[in-house]
PDB file of C-alpha atoms and ligand atoms in Angstrom:
ATOM      1  CA  UNK A 917     -14.118 162.343-149.836  1.00 96.00           C
ATOM      2  CA  UNK A 918     -13.940 163.213-146.126  1.00 96.00           C
ATOM      3  CA  UNK A 919     -14.936 159.821-144.680  1.00 98.00           C
ATOM      4  CA  UNK A 920     -16.452 156.506-145.731  1.00 98.00           C
ATOM      5  CA  UNK A 921     -19.045 155.125-143.343  1.00 98.00           C
ATOM      6  CA  UNK A 922     -22.106 154.607-145.580  1.00 98.00           C
ATOM      7  CA  UNK A 923     -23.418 155.111-149.121  1.00 98.00           C
ATOM      8  CA  UNK A 924     -24.326 158.654-148.042  1.00 97.00           C
ATOM      9  CA  UNK A 925     -20.622 159.565-148.083  1.00 98.00           C
ATOM     10  CA  UNK A 926     -20.569 158.907-151.852  1.00 98.00           C
ATOM     11  CA  UNK A 927     -21.347 161.813-154.194  1.00 96.00           C
ATOM     12  CA  UNK A 928     -21.794 159.898-157.432  1.00 97.00           C
ATOM     13  CA  UNK A 929     -22.242 156.140-157.075  1.00 97.00           C
ATOM     14  CA  UNK A 930     -21.787 155.128-160.733  1.00 97.00           C
ATOM     15  CA  UNK A 931     -18.697 157.358-161.045  1.00 98.00           C
ATOM     16  CA  UNK A 932     -17.242 155.637-157.950  1.00 98.00           C
ATOM     17  CA  UNK A 933     -17.804 152.186-159.492  1.00 98.00           C
ATOM     18  CA  UNK A 934     -16.251 153.333-162.788  1.00 98.00           C
ATOM     19  CA  UNK A 935     -13.236 154.618-160.889  1.00 98.00           C
ATOM     20  CA  UNK A 936     -12.795 151.184-159.261  1.00 98.00           C
ATOM     21  CA  UNK A 937     -12.966 149.513-162.698  1.00 98.00           C
ATOM     22  CA  UNK A 938     -10.230 151.872-163.940  1.00 98.00           C
ATOM     23  CA  UNK A 939      -8.001 151.260-160.874  1.00 98.00           C
ATOM     24  CA  UNK A 940      -8.363 147.509-161.360  1.00 98.00           C
ATOM     25  CA  UNK A 941      -6.925 147.860-164.882  1.00 98.00           C
ATOM     26  CA  UNK A 942      -4.065 150.058-163.750  1.00 98.00           C
ATOM     27  CA  UNK A 943      -3.472 149.516-160.000  1.00 98.00           C
ATOM     28  CA  UNK A 944      -0.142 151.323-159.575  1.00 98.00           C
ATOM     29  CA  UNK A 945      -0.765 154.595-161.397  1.00 97.00           C
ATOM     30  CA  UNK A 946      -1.214 156.447-158.079  1.00 97.00           C
ATOM     31  CA  UNK A 947       1.807 154.913-156.354  1.00 96.00           C
ATOM     32  CA  UNK A 948       2.980 158.330-155.084  1.00 96.00           C
ATOM     33  CA  UNK A 949      -0.347 159.587-153.759  1.00 98.00           C
ATOM     34  CA  UNK A 950       0.159 157.867-150.403  1.00 98.00           C
ATOM     35  CA  UNK A 951       3.847 158.621-149.971  1.00 97.00           C
ATOM     36  CA  UNK A 952       4.662 159.354-146.298  1.00 98.00           C
ATOM     37  CA  UNK A 953       1.022 158.778-145.354  1.00 98.00           C
ATOM     38  CA  UNK A 954       0.015 156.234-142.737  1.00 98.00           C
ATOM     39  CA  UNK A 955      -3.200 154.217-142.592  1.00 98.00           C
ATOM     40  CA  UNK A 956      -4.161 152.838-139.176  1.00 98.00           C
ATOM     41  CA  UNK A 957      -6.444 149.788-139.106  1.00 98.00           C
ATOM     42  CA  UNK A 958      -8.063 149.189-135.728  1.00 98.00           C
ATOM     43  CA  UNK A 959      -9.883 145.881-135.195  1.00 97.00           C
ATOM     44  CA  UNK A 960     -12.182 145.160-132.269  1.00 96.00           C
ATOM     45  CA  UNK A 961     -13.331 141.938-134.017  1.00 96.00           C
ATOM     46  CA  UNK A 962     -11.873 139.257-136.313  1.00 97.00           C
ATOM     47  CA  UNK A 963     -11.188 139.971-139.984  1.00 97.00           C
ATOM     48  CA  UNK A 964      -9.629 138.281-142.992  1.00 98.00           C
ATOM     49  CA  UNK A 965     -10.767 139.960-146.236  1.00 98.00           C
ATOM     50  CA  UNK A 966     -11.147 143.463-144.823  1.00 98.00           C
ATOM     51  CA  UNK A 967      -7.764 143.449-143.167  1.00 98.00           C
ATOM     52  CA  UNK A 968      -5.792 141.992-146.069  1.00 98.00           C
ATOM     53  CA  UNK A 969      -7.574 143.844-148.889  1.00 98.00           C
ATOM     54  CA  UNK A 970      -7.379 147.245-147.188  1.00 98.00           C
ATOM     55  CA  UNK A 971      -3.717 146.709-146.314  1.00 98.00           C
ATOM     56  CA  UNK A 972      -2.932 145.724-149.916  1.00 98.00           C
ATOM     57  CA  UNK A 973      -4.974 148.676-151.224  1.00 98.00           C
ATOM     58  CA  UNK A 974      -2.909 151.071-149.108  1.00 98.00           C
ATOM     59  CA  UNK A 975       0.337 149.469-150.380  1.00 98.00           C
ATOM     60  CA  UNK A 976      -0.796 149.948-154.004  1.00 98.00           C
ATOM     61  CA  UNK A 977      -1.132 153.662-153.234  1.00 98.00           C
ATOM     62  CA  UNK A 978       2.301 153.830-151.612  1.00 98.00           C
ATOM     63  CA  UNK A 979       0.975 154.212-148.054  1.00 98.00           C
ATOM     64  CA  UNK A 980       2.357 152.650-144.897  1.00 98.00           C
ATOM     65  CA  UNK A 981      -0.010 150.682-142.694  1.00 98.00           C
ATOM     66  CA  UNK A 982      -0.280 150.120-138.943  1.00 98.00           C
ATOM     67  CA  UNK A 983      -2.648 147.332-137.872  1.00 98.00           C
ATOM     68  CA  UNK A 984      -3.838 146.821-134.313  1.00 97.00           C
ATOM     69  CA  UNK A 985      -6.073 144.153-132.830  1.00 96.00           C
ATOM     70  CA  UNK A 986      -7.138 146.377-129.998  1.00 93.00           C
ATOM     71  CA  UNK A 987      -8.739 143.708-127.805  1.00 89.00           C
ATOM     72  CA  UNK A 988      -5.604 141.596-127.869  1.00 90.00           C
ATOM     73  CA  UNK A 989      -2.890 144.248-127.830  1.00 89.00           C
ATOM     74  CA  UNK A 990      -4.449 147.388-126.347  1.00 91.00           C
ATOM     75  CA  UNK A 991      -5.787 148.555-123.013  1.00 95.00           C
ATOM     76  CA  UNK A 992      -9.389 147.640-122.316  1.00 95.00           C
ATOM     77  CA  UNK A 993     -11.428 150.583-123.587  1.00 94.00           C
ATOM     78  CA  UNK A 994     -14.382 152.347-121.976  1.00 94.00           C
ATOM     79  CA  UNK A 995     -16.898 153.494-124.617  1.00 89.00           C
ATOM     80  CA  UNK A 996     -19.645 155.050-122.439  1.00 87.00           C
ATOM     81  CA  UNK A 997     -19.662 158.790-121.752  1.00 87.00           C
ATOM     82  CA  UNK A 998     -19.217 160.216-118.274  1.00 93.00           C
ATOM     83  CA  UNK A 999     -18.736 156.972-116.337  1.00 95.00           C
ATOM     84  CA  UNK A1000     -16.549 156.609-113.265  1.00 98.00           C
ATOM     85  CA  UNK A1001     -13.740 154.437-114.593  1.00 98.00           C
ATOM     86  CA  UNK A1002     -13.060 152.304-111.512  1.00 98.00           C
ATOM     87  CA  UNK A1003     -13.810 149.024-113.260  1.00 96.00           C
ATOM     88  CA  UNK A1004     -12.023 146.921-115.872  1.00 95.00           C
ATOM     89  CA  UNK A1005     -11.410 149.507-118.596  1.00 96.00           C
ATOM     90  CA  UNK A1006      -8.080 151.312-118.341  1.00 97.00           C
ATOM     91  CA  UNK A1007      -8.585 153.918-121.056  1.00 96.00           C
ATOM     92  CA  UNK A1008     -11.476 155.855-122.548  1.00 96.00           C
ATOM     93  CA  UNK A1009     -12.032 155.370-126.268  1.00 95.00           C
ATOM     94  CA  UNK A1010     -11.980 159.158-126.802  1.00 95.00           C
ATOM     95  CA  UNK A1011      -8.447 159.433-125.431  1.00 97.00           C
ATOM     96  CA  UNK A1012      -7.236 156.380-127.349  1.00 97.00           C
ATOM     97  CA  UNK A1013      -8.743 157.650-130.613  1.00 98.00           C
ATOM     98  CA  UNK A1014      -7.298 161.149-130.241  1.00 98.00           C
ATOM     99  CA  UNK A1015      -3.858 159.558-129.744  1.00 98.00           C
ATOM    100  CA  UNK A1016      -4.253 157.327-132.824  1.00 98.00           C
ATOM    101  CA  UNK A1017      -5.043 160.476-134.806  1.00 98.00           C
ATOM    102  CA  UNK A1018      -1.594 161.808-133.857  1.00 98.00           C
ATOM    103  CA  UNK A1019       0.102 158.905-135.667  1.00 98.00           C
ATOM    104  CA  UNK A1020      -2.227 158.180-138.591  1.00 98.00           C
ATOM    105  CA  UNK A1021      -3.457 160.161-141.608  1.00 98.00           C
ATOM    106  CA  UNK A1022      -6.490 157.929-142.144  1.00 98.00           C
ATOM    107  CA  UNK A1023      -8.020 155.472-139.662  1.00 98.00           C
ATOM    108  CA  UNK A1024     -10.169 152.426-140.396  1.00 98.00           C
ATOM    109  CA  UNK A1025     -12.149 150.851-137.585  1.00 98.00           C
ATOM    110  CA  UNK A1026     -14.140 147.644-137.132  1.00 98.00           C
ATOM    111  CA  UNK A1027     -16.597 147.411-134.247  1.00 96.00           C
ATOM    112  CA  UNK A1028     -19.363 144.780-134.285  1.00 97.00           C
ATOM    113  CA  UNK A1029     -22.609 145.208-132.332  1.00 97.00           C
ATOM    114  CA  UNK A1030     -23.145 143.390-129.032  1.00 97.00           C
ATOM    115  CA  UNK A1031     -26.716 142.538-130.216  1.00 98.00           C
ATOM    116  CA  UNK A1032     -28.129 143.113-126.739  1.00 97.00           C
ATOM    117  CA  UNK A1033     -29.497 146.639-126.922  1.00 97.00           C
ATOM    118  CA  UNK A1034     -30.859 147.918-130.235  1.00 98.00           C
ATOM    119  CA  UNK A1035     -30.746 151.616-129.326  1.00 97.00           C
ATOM    120  CA  UNK A1036     -27.133 151.370-128.150  1.00 95.00           C
ATOM    121  CA  UNK A1037     -25.966 149.469-131.238  1.00 97.00           C
ATOM    122  CA  UNK A1038     -27.885 151.628-133.702  1.00 98.00           C
ATOM    123  CA  UNK A1039     -26.495 154.824-132.120  1.00 97.00           C
ATOM    124  CA  UNK A1040     -23.105 153.810-133.685  1.00 96.00           C
ATOM    125  CA  UNK A1041     -21.332 154.981-130.565  1.00 93.00           C
ATOM    126  CA  UNK A1042     -17.865 153.624-131.414  1.00 95.00           C
ATOM    127  CA  UNK A1043     -17.475 154.861-135.005  1.00 97.00           C
ATOM    128  CA  UNK A1044     -19.021 158.198-134.037  1.00 97.00           C
ATOM    129  CA  UNK A1045     -16.401 158.640-131.317  1.00 96.00           C
ATOM    130  CA  UNK A1046     -13.695 157.875-133.896  1.00 97.00           C
ATOM    131  CA  UNK A1047     -15.184 160.529-136.209  1.00 98.00           C
ATOM    132  CA  UNK A1048     -15.424 163.019-133.352  1.00 97.00           C
ATOM    133  CA  UNK A1049     -12.028 162.571-131.690  1.00 97.00           C
ATOM    134  CA  UNK A1050      -9.532 161.286-134.306  1.00 98.00           C
ATOM    135  CA  UNK A1051      -9.118 164.551-136.209  1.00 98.00           C
ATOM    136  CA  UNK A1052      -8.422 162.499-139.402  1.00 98.00           C
ATOM    137  CA  UNK A1053     -10.727 160.826-141.971  1.00 98.00           C
ATOM    138  CA  UNK A1054     -12.432 157.627-140.777  1.00 98.00           C
ATOM    139  CA  UNK A1055     -13.246 154.520-142.823  1.00 98.00           C
ATOM    140  CA  UNK A1056     -15.733 151.918-141.606  1.00 98.00           C
ATOM    141  CA  UNK A1057     -14.307 148.399-141.692  1.00 98.00           C
ATOM    142  CA  UNK A1058     -17.799 147.192-140.614  1.00 98.00           C
ATOM    143  CA  UNK A1059     -19.575 149.164-137.948  1.00 98.00           C
ATOM    144  CA  UNK A1060     -22.435 148.018-135.740  1.00 98.00           C
ATOM    145  CA  UNK A1061     -25.017 148.729-138.484  1.00 98.00           C
ATOM    146  CA  UNK A1062     -23.177 148.946-141.860  1.00 98.00           C
ATOM    147  CA  UNK A1063     -20.366 147.415-143.960  1.00 98.00           C
ATOM    148  CA  UNK A1064     -19.866 149.887-146.830  1.00 98.00           C
ATOM    149  CA  UNK A1065     -16.557 148.475-148.186  1.00 98.00           C
ATOM    150  CA  UNK A1066     -18.334 145.132-148.663  1.00 99.00           C
ATOM    151  CA  UNK A1067     -21.332 146.774-150.342  1.00 99.00           C
ATOM    152  CA  UNK A1068     -19.069 148.733-152.677  1.00 99.00           C
ATOM    153  CA  UNK A1069     -17.389 145.468-153.758  1.00 99.00           C
ATOM    154  CA  UNK A1070     -20.862 143.893-154.122  1.00 99.00           C
ATOM    155  CA  UNK A1071     -22.023 146.664-156.465  1.00 98.00           C
ATOM    156  CA  UNK A1072     -18.744 146.580-158.422  1.00 98.00           C
ATOM    157  CA  UNK A1073     -19.140 142.806-158.907  1.00 99.00           C
ATOM    158  CA  UNK A1074     -22.783 143.091-159.984  1.00 98.00           C
ATOM    159  CA  UNK A1075     -21.780 145.805-162.473  1.00 98.00           C
ATOM    160  CA  UNK A1076     -19.104 143.518-163.930  1.00 98.00           C
ATOM    161  CA  UNK A1077     -21.241 140.366-164.169  1.00 98.00           C
ATOM    162  CA  UNK A1078     -24.720 141.676-165.055  1.00 98.00           C
ATOM    163  CA  UNK A1079     -26.257 140.453-168.309  1.00 98.00           C
ATOM    164  CA  UNK A1080     -29.152 142.940-168.424  1.00 98.00           C
ATOM    165  CA  UNK A1081     -29.272 146.699-167.898  1.00 98.00           C
ATOM    166  CA  UNK A1082     -31.374 146.465-164.720  1.00 98.00           C
ATOM    167  CA  UNK A1083     -30.777 142.999-163.218  1.00 98.00           C
ATOM    168  CA  UNK A1084     -33.003 141.390-160.598  1.00 98.00           C
ATOM    169  CA  UNK A1085     -30.917 141.159-157.423  1.00 98.00           C
ATOM    170  CA  UNK A1086     -32.255 139.060-154.527  1.00 98.00           C
ATOM    171  CA  UNK A1087     -30.977 139.312-150.977  1.00 99.00           C
ATOM    172  CA  UNK A1088     -31.976 136.097-149.225  1.00 99.00           C
ATOM    173  CA  UNK A1089     -31.810 135.371-145.520  1.00 99.00           C
ATOM    174  CA  UNK A1090     -30.301 131.948-144.773  1.00 98.00           C
ATOM    175  CA  UNK A1091     -30.015 129.950-141.543  1.00 98.00           C
ATOM    176  CA  UNK A1092     -26.982 130.108-139.231  1.00 98.00           C
ATOM    177  CA  UNK A1093     -26.113 128.601-135.832  1.00 98.00           C
ATOM    178  CA  UNK A1094     -25.138 132.000-134.305  1.00 98.00           C
ATOM    179  CA  UNK A1095     -26.807 135.399-133.940  1.00 98.00           C
ATOM    180  CA  UNK A1096     -25.139 137.663-136.526  1.00 98.00           C
ATOM    181  CA  UNK A1097     -25.219 141.449-137.069  1.00 98.00           C
ATOM    182  CA  UNK A1098     -27.540 143.161-139.575  1.00 98.00           C
ATOM    183  CA  UNK A1099     -24.630 145.248-140.890  1.00 98.00           C
ATOM    184  CA  UNK A1100     -24.021 143.372-144.165  1.00 98.00           C
ATOM    185  CA  UNK A1101     -27.716 143.137-145.205  1.00 98.00           C
ATOM    186  CA  UNK A1102     -28.484 146.733-144.044  1.00 98.00           C
ATOM    187  CA  UNK A1103     -25.578 148.028-146.067  1.00 98.00           C
ATOM    188  CA  UNK A1104     -26.319 145.853-149.119  1.00 98.00           C
ATOM    189  CA  UNK A1105     -29.931 147.089-149.063  1.00 98.00           C
ATOM    190  CA  UNK A1106     -28.799 150.705-148.788  1.00 98.00           C
ATOM    191  CA  UNK A1107     -26.431 150.379-151.791  1.00 98.00           C
ATOM    192  CA  UNK A1108     -28.841 148.334-153.933  1.00 98.00           C
ATOM    193  CA  UNK A1109     -31.610 150.871-153.294  1.00 97.00           C
ATOM    194  CA  UNK A1110     -29.289 153.610-154.550  1.00 97.00           C
ATOM    195  CA  UNK A1111     -28.185 151.570-157.619  1.00 97.00           C
ATOM    196  CA  UNK A1112     -30.080 150.838-160.837  1.00 96.00           C
ATOM    197  CA  UNK A1113     -31.253 147.277-160.048  1.00 98.00           C
ATOM    198  CA  UNK A1114     -34.552 145.487-159.417  1.00 98.00           C
ATOM    199  CA  UNK A1115     -34.023 144.733-155.727  1.00 98.00           C
ATOM    200  CA  UNK A1116     -35.958 142.104-153.743  1.00 98.00           C
ATOM    201  CA  UNK A1117     -35.387 140.930-150.149  1.00 98.00           C
ATOM    202  CA  UNK A1118     -36.645 137.542-148.974  1.00 99.00           C
ATOM    203  CA  UNK A1119     -36.657 136.312-145.369  1.00 98.00           C
ATOM    204  CA  UNK A1120     -38.926 134.557-142.858  1.00 98.00           C
ATOM    205  CA  UNK A1121     -41.389 136.788-140.998  1.00 98.00           C
ATOM    206  CA  UNK A1122     -39.772 138.597-138.080  1.00 98.00           C
ATOM    207  CA  UNK A1123     -36.519 139.226-139.965  1.00 98.00           C
ATOM    208  CA  UNK A1124     -37.550 142.607-141.431  1.00 98.00           C
ATOM    209  CA  UNK A1125     -34.603 144.997-141.513  1.00 98.00           C
ATOM    210  CA  UNK A1126     -34.642 148.643-140.419  1.00 98.00           C
ATOM    211  CA  UNK A1127     -36.658 150.616-143.031  1.00 97.00           C
ATOM    212  CA  UNK A1128     -33.988 153.312-142.818  1.00 96.00           C
ATOM    213  CA  UNK A1129     -31.783 151.068-145.000  1.00 97.00           C
ATOM    214  CA  UNK A1130     -34.267 149.088-147.088  1.00 96.00           C
ATOM    215  CA  UNK A1131     -36.204 152.179-148.241  1.00 90.00           C
ATOM    216  CA  UNK A1132     -38.958 150.861-150.493  1.00 85.00           C
ATOM    217  CA  UNK A1133     -37.301 147.543-151.397  1.00 95.00           C
ATOM    218  CA  UNK A1134     -39.706 144.749-152.310  1.00 97.00           C
ATOM    219  CA  UNK A1135     -40.089 142.212-149.475  1.00 98.00           C
ATOM    220  CA  UNK A1136     -41.154 138.706-150.585  1.00 98.00           C
ATOM    221  CA  UNK A1137     -41.716 136.165-147.794  1.00 98.00           C
ATOM    222  CA  UNK A1138     -41.861 133.241-150.250  1.00 98.00           C
ATOM    223  CA  UNK A1139     -38.227 132.458-151.065  1.00 98.00           C
ATOM    224  CA  UNK A1140     -39.129 130.360-154.135  1.00 98.00           C
ATOM    225  CA  UNK A1141     -41.147 133.220-155.594  1.00 98.00           C
ATOM    226  CA  UNK A1142     -38.357 135.695-154.867  1.00 98.00           C
ATOM    227  CA  UNK A1143     -35.822 133.518-156.707  1.00 98.00           C
ATOM    228  CA  UNK A1144     -37.879 133.462-159.943  1.00 98.00           C
ATOM    229  CA  UNK A1145     -36.055 135.333-162.693  1.00 98.00           C
ATOM    230  CA  UNK A1146     -33.206 136.468-160.436  1.00 98.00           C
ATOM    231  CA  UNK A1147     -29.870 137.316-162.042  1.00 98.00           C
ATOM    232  CA  UNK A1148     -28.018 137.506-158.694  1.00 99.00           C
ATOM    233  CA  UNK A1149     -28.668 135.642-155.426  1.00 99.00           C
ATOM    234  CA  UNK A1150     -26.960 137.277-152.444  1.00 99.00           C
ATOM    235  CA  UNK A1151     -27.186 135.040-149.370  1.00 99.00           C
ATOM    236  CA  UNK A1152     -26.619 136.234-145.812  1.00 98.00           C
ATOM    237  CA  UNK A1153     -27.806 135.376-142.352  1.00 98.00           C
ATOM    238  CA  UNK A1154     -28.751 138.053-139.863  1.00 98.00           C
ATOM    239  CA  UNK A1155     -30.383 138.031-136.450  1.00 98.00           C
ATOM    240  CA  UNK A1156     -33.770 139.682-135.964  1.00 98.00           C
ATOM    241  CA  UNK A1157     -33.895 143.480-135.868  1.00 98.00           C
ATOM    242  CA  UNK A1158     -37.371 143.736-134.334  1.00 98.00           C
ATOM    243  CA  UNK A1159     -36.799 140.962-131.748  1.00 98.00           C
ATOM    244  CA  UNK A1160     -33.374 142.432-131.407  1.00 98.00           C
ATOM    245  CA  UNK A1161     -30.427 140.046-131.761  1.00 98.00           C
ATOM    246  CA  UNK A1162     -32.595 136.922-131.532  1.00 98.00           C
ATOM    247  CA  UNK A1163     -32.509 133.791-133.676  1.00 98.00           C
ATOM    248  CA  UNK A1164     -36.150 133.205-134.686  1.00 98.00           C
ATOM    249  CA  UNK A1165     -35.492 130.398-137.161  1.00 98.00           C
ATOM    250  CA  UNK A1166     -32.872 127.833-138.116  1.00 97.00           C
ATOM    251  CA  UNK A1167     -35.068 126.416-140.886  1.00 98.00           C
ATOM    252  CA  UNK A1168     -32.810 124.587-143.365  1.00 97.00           C
ATOM    253  CA  UNK A1169     -35.461 125.015-146.060  1.00 98.00           C
ATOM    254  CA  UNK A1170     -33.946 128.493-146.457  1.00 98.00           C
ATOM    255  CA  UNK A1171     -30.479 127.090-147.251  1.00 98.00           C
ATOM    256  CA  UNK A1172     -29.513 128.027-150.824  1.00 98.00           C
ATOM    257  CA  UNK A1173     -29.599 124.709-152.719  1.00 98.00           C
ATOM    258  CA  UNK A1174     -29.072 123.737-156.368  1.00 98.00           C
ATOM    259  CA  UNK A1175     -32.806 123.079-156.596  1.00 98.00           C
ATOM    260  CA  UNK A1176     -33.579 126.672-155.519  1.00 98.00           C
ATOM    261  CA  UNK A1177     -30.998 128.084-157.922  1.00 98.00           C
ATOM    262  CA  UNK A1178     -32.902 126.322-160.754  1.00 98.00           C
ATOM    263  CA  UNK A1179     -35.789 128.757-160.156  1.00 98.00           C
ATOM    264  CA  UNK A1180     -33.553 131.697-161.090  1.00 98.00           C
ATOM    265  CA  UNK A1181     -32.450 133.004-164.467  1.00 98.00           C
ATOM    266  CA  UNK A1182     -29.182 131.048-164.214  1.00 98.00           C
ATOM    267  CA  UNK A1183     -28.235 133.428-161.387  1.00 98.00           C
ATOM    268  CA  UNK A1184     -24.807 134.114-160.009  1.00 99.00           C
ATOM    269  CA  UNK A1185     -24.363 133.201-156.336  1.00 99.00           C
ATOM    270  CA  UNK A1186     -22.854 135.795-153.988  1.00 99.00           C
ATOM    271  CA  UNK A1187     -21.892 135.823-150.291  1.00 99.00           C
ATOM    272  CA  UNK A1188     -19.561 138.184-148.428  1.00 98.00           C
ATOM    273  CA  UNK A1189     -17.733 135.309-146.640  1.00 98.00           C
ATOM    274  CA  UNK A1190     -16.960 133.808-144.181  1.00 98.00           C
ATOM    275  CA  UNK A1191     -19.735 131.333-144.943  1.00 98.00           C
ATOM    276  CA  UNK A1192     -21.054 128.260-143.123  1.00 98.00           C
ATOM    277  CA  UNK A1193     -21.118 125.671-145.910  1.00 98.00           C
ATOM    278  CA  UNK A1194     -24.172 123.408-146.042  1.00 98.00           C
ATOM    279  CA  UNK A1195     -26.018 125.673-143.610  1.00 98.00           C
ATOM    280  CA  UNK A1196     -26.183 128.990-145.501  1.00 98.00           C
ATOM    281  CA  UNK A1197     -25.416 127.474-148.932  1.00 98.00           C
ATOM    282  CA  UNK A1198     -24.833 123.931-150.138  1.00 98.00           C
ATOM    283  CA  UNK A1199     -21.421 122.936-151.519  1.00 98.00           C
ATOM    284  CA  UNK A1200     -22.981 122.176-154.909  1.00 98.00           C
ATOM    285  CA  UNK A1201     -23.950 125.883-155.265  1.00 98.00           C
ATOM    286  CA  UNK A1202     -20.888 127.615-153.828  1.00 98.00           C
ATOM    287  CA  UNK A1203     -18.583 125.263-155.773  1.00 98.00           C
ATOM    288  CA  UNK A1204     -20.535 125.655-159.048  1.00 98.00           C
ATOM    289  CA  UNK A1205     -19.389 127.806-162.007  1.00 98.00           C
ATOM    290  CA  UNK A1206     -22.171 130.285-161.121  1.00 98.00           C
ATOM    291  CA  UNK A1207     -20.581 131.076-157.762  1.00 99.00           C
ATOM    292  CA  UNK A1208     -18.685 134.389-157.821  1.00 99.00           C
ATOM    293  CA  UNK A1209     -17.726 134.547-154.143  1.00 98.00           C
ATOM    294  CA  UNK A1210     -13.989 134.549-154.894  1.00 98.00           C
ATOM    295  CA  UNK A1211     -13.960 137.339-157.533  1.00 98.00           C
ATOM    296  CA  UNK A1212     -16.302 139.226-155.176  1.00 99.00           C
ATOM    297  CA  UNK A1213     -13.759 138.920-152.365  1.00 98.00           C
ATOM    298  CA  UNK A1214     -11.061 139.956-154.863  1.00 98.00           C
ATOM    299  CA  UNK A1215     -13.007 143.127-155.587  1.00 99.00           C
ATOM    300  CA  UNK A1216     -12.716 144.135-151.931  1.00 99.00           C
ATOM    301  CA  UNK A1217      -9.213 145.318-152.872  1.00 98.00           C
ATOM    302  CA  UNK A1218     -10.441 147.686-155.608  1.00 98.00           C
ATOM    303  CA  UNK A1219     -13.237 149.029-153.434  1.00 99.00           C
ATOM    304  CA  UNK A1220     -10.782 149.789-150.633  1.00 99.00           C
ATOM    305  CA  UNK A1221      -8.213 151.297-153.008  1.00 98.00           C
ATOM    306  CA  UNK A1222     -10.806 153.575-154.607  1.00 98.00           C
ATOM    307  CA  UNK A1223     -11.974 154.801-151.197  1.00 98.00           C
ATOM    308  CA  UNK A1224      -8.418 155.404-149.934  1.00 98.00           C
ATOM    309  CA  UNK A1225      -7.533 157.227-153.167  1.00 98.00           C
ATOM    310  CA  UNK A1226     -10.552 159.514-152.909  1.00 98.00           C
ATOM    311  CA  UNK A1227      -9.782 160.306-149.266  1.00 98.00           C
ATOM    312  CA  UNK A1228      -6.094 160.981-150.029  1.00 98.00           C
ATOM    313  CA  UNK A1229      -7.216 163.341-152.799  1.00 97.00           C
ATOM    314  CA  UNK A1230      -9.289 165.147-150.178  1.00 90.00           C
TER     315      UNK A1230
HETATM  316  C1  LIG B 227     -19.792 138.849-139.719  1.00 85.68           C
HETATM  317  C2  LIG B 227     -21.206 139.386-139.965  1.00 85.68           C
HETATM  318  O1  LIG B 227     -21.406 140.622-139.883  1.00 85.68           O
HETATM  319  O2  LIG B 227     -22.097 138.603-140.246  1.00 85.68           O
HETATM  320  C3  LIG B 227     -18.805 139.405-140.711  1.00 85.68           C
HETATM  321  C4  LIG B 227     -19.200 139.320-142.157  1.00 85.68           C
HETATM  322  C5  LIG B 227     -18.289 140.053-143.083  1.00 85.68           C
HETATM  323  N1  LIG B 227     -19.800 137.408-139.801  1.00 85.68           N
HETATM  324  C6  LIG B 227     -19.599 136.619-138.751  1.00 85.68           C
HETATM  325  O3  LIG B 227     -19.418 137.099-137.656  1.00 85.68           O
HETATM  326  C7  LIG B 227     -19.603 135.105-138.979  1.00 85.68           C
HETATM  327  C8  LIG B 227     -19.282 134.350-137.728  1.00 85.68           C
HETATM  328  C9  LIG B 227     -19.541 132.864-137.804  1.00 85.68           C
HETATM  329  O4  LIG B 227     -19.316 132.232-136.761  1.00 85.68           O
HETATM  330  O5  LIG B 227     -19.932 132.301-138.828  1.00 85.68           O
END
């Protein structure tokens, strides 16, 4: 594997998932693969699961890790091409990235969208500059449009918990006080479309995602109908893609409640976390035995370790 920025960087999806299941059973069998190799993790935004799971994954492979919160500890970076740098930014991202590539064998980067300009965000300017200038393999730790390490853990978890060969998996929009990226739902849709599941997306009108990621996924505007017969409910808020970055609804009828879960086929509840309790999902659902948010977060480690292993192997 040369890089990991979307499902398109994966050759064989089911083989990748099987490899993660094997690593989980025997985490330290590749302890020497990462000897004298350094992973750099560059954060432009907050992180808990991604930072800790990727760091632990690297340790399991015998790598060393350098972590940098670039907004707190680094120079202010310019990301636009060809500008006269007489403002706030002290360093261009292309120089900073080329330097990081001198010290690291693999680099992970997190860069959220600003949600102001769709074309700018969807051009994936930051991660593309990392790919172009680092000279080493790049891993997305959530880019402006995708979160592949999360989606890999999502698919691994669904594979472990499914009760039928082709389970019904429902991605449901849920309300939130803030405008959030589309990265998690875009990426989940991209991975579910590539996997062997019956995939349905439900959201209020105006929240349609970019077709580039949803392919021919079924869209059901009636959340109750979508929940019928579901084996997995995956909740997530996102801001509008078409009315870019806007909050069109805060309708609490879309909150995942115990009553709604009764419509499903005793479905498991999933969310990538962090989650706004009693806005996105009620306590009674996320604290129920059907909630698998914690094992899902645990699987972030095996997803990250599988990706690092495949990149170290070349
Ligand atoms: C991020 C998102 O993309 O939705 C990261 C998810 C893994 N979530 C948030 O920014 C939540 C912020 C909040 O205030 O709830």
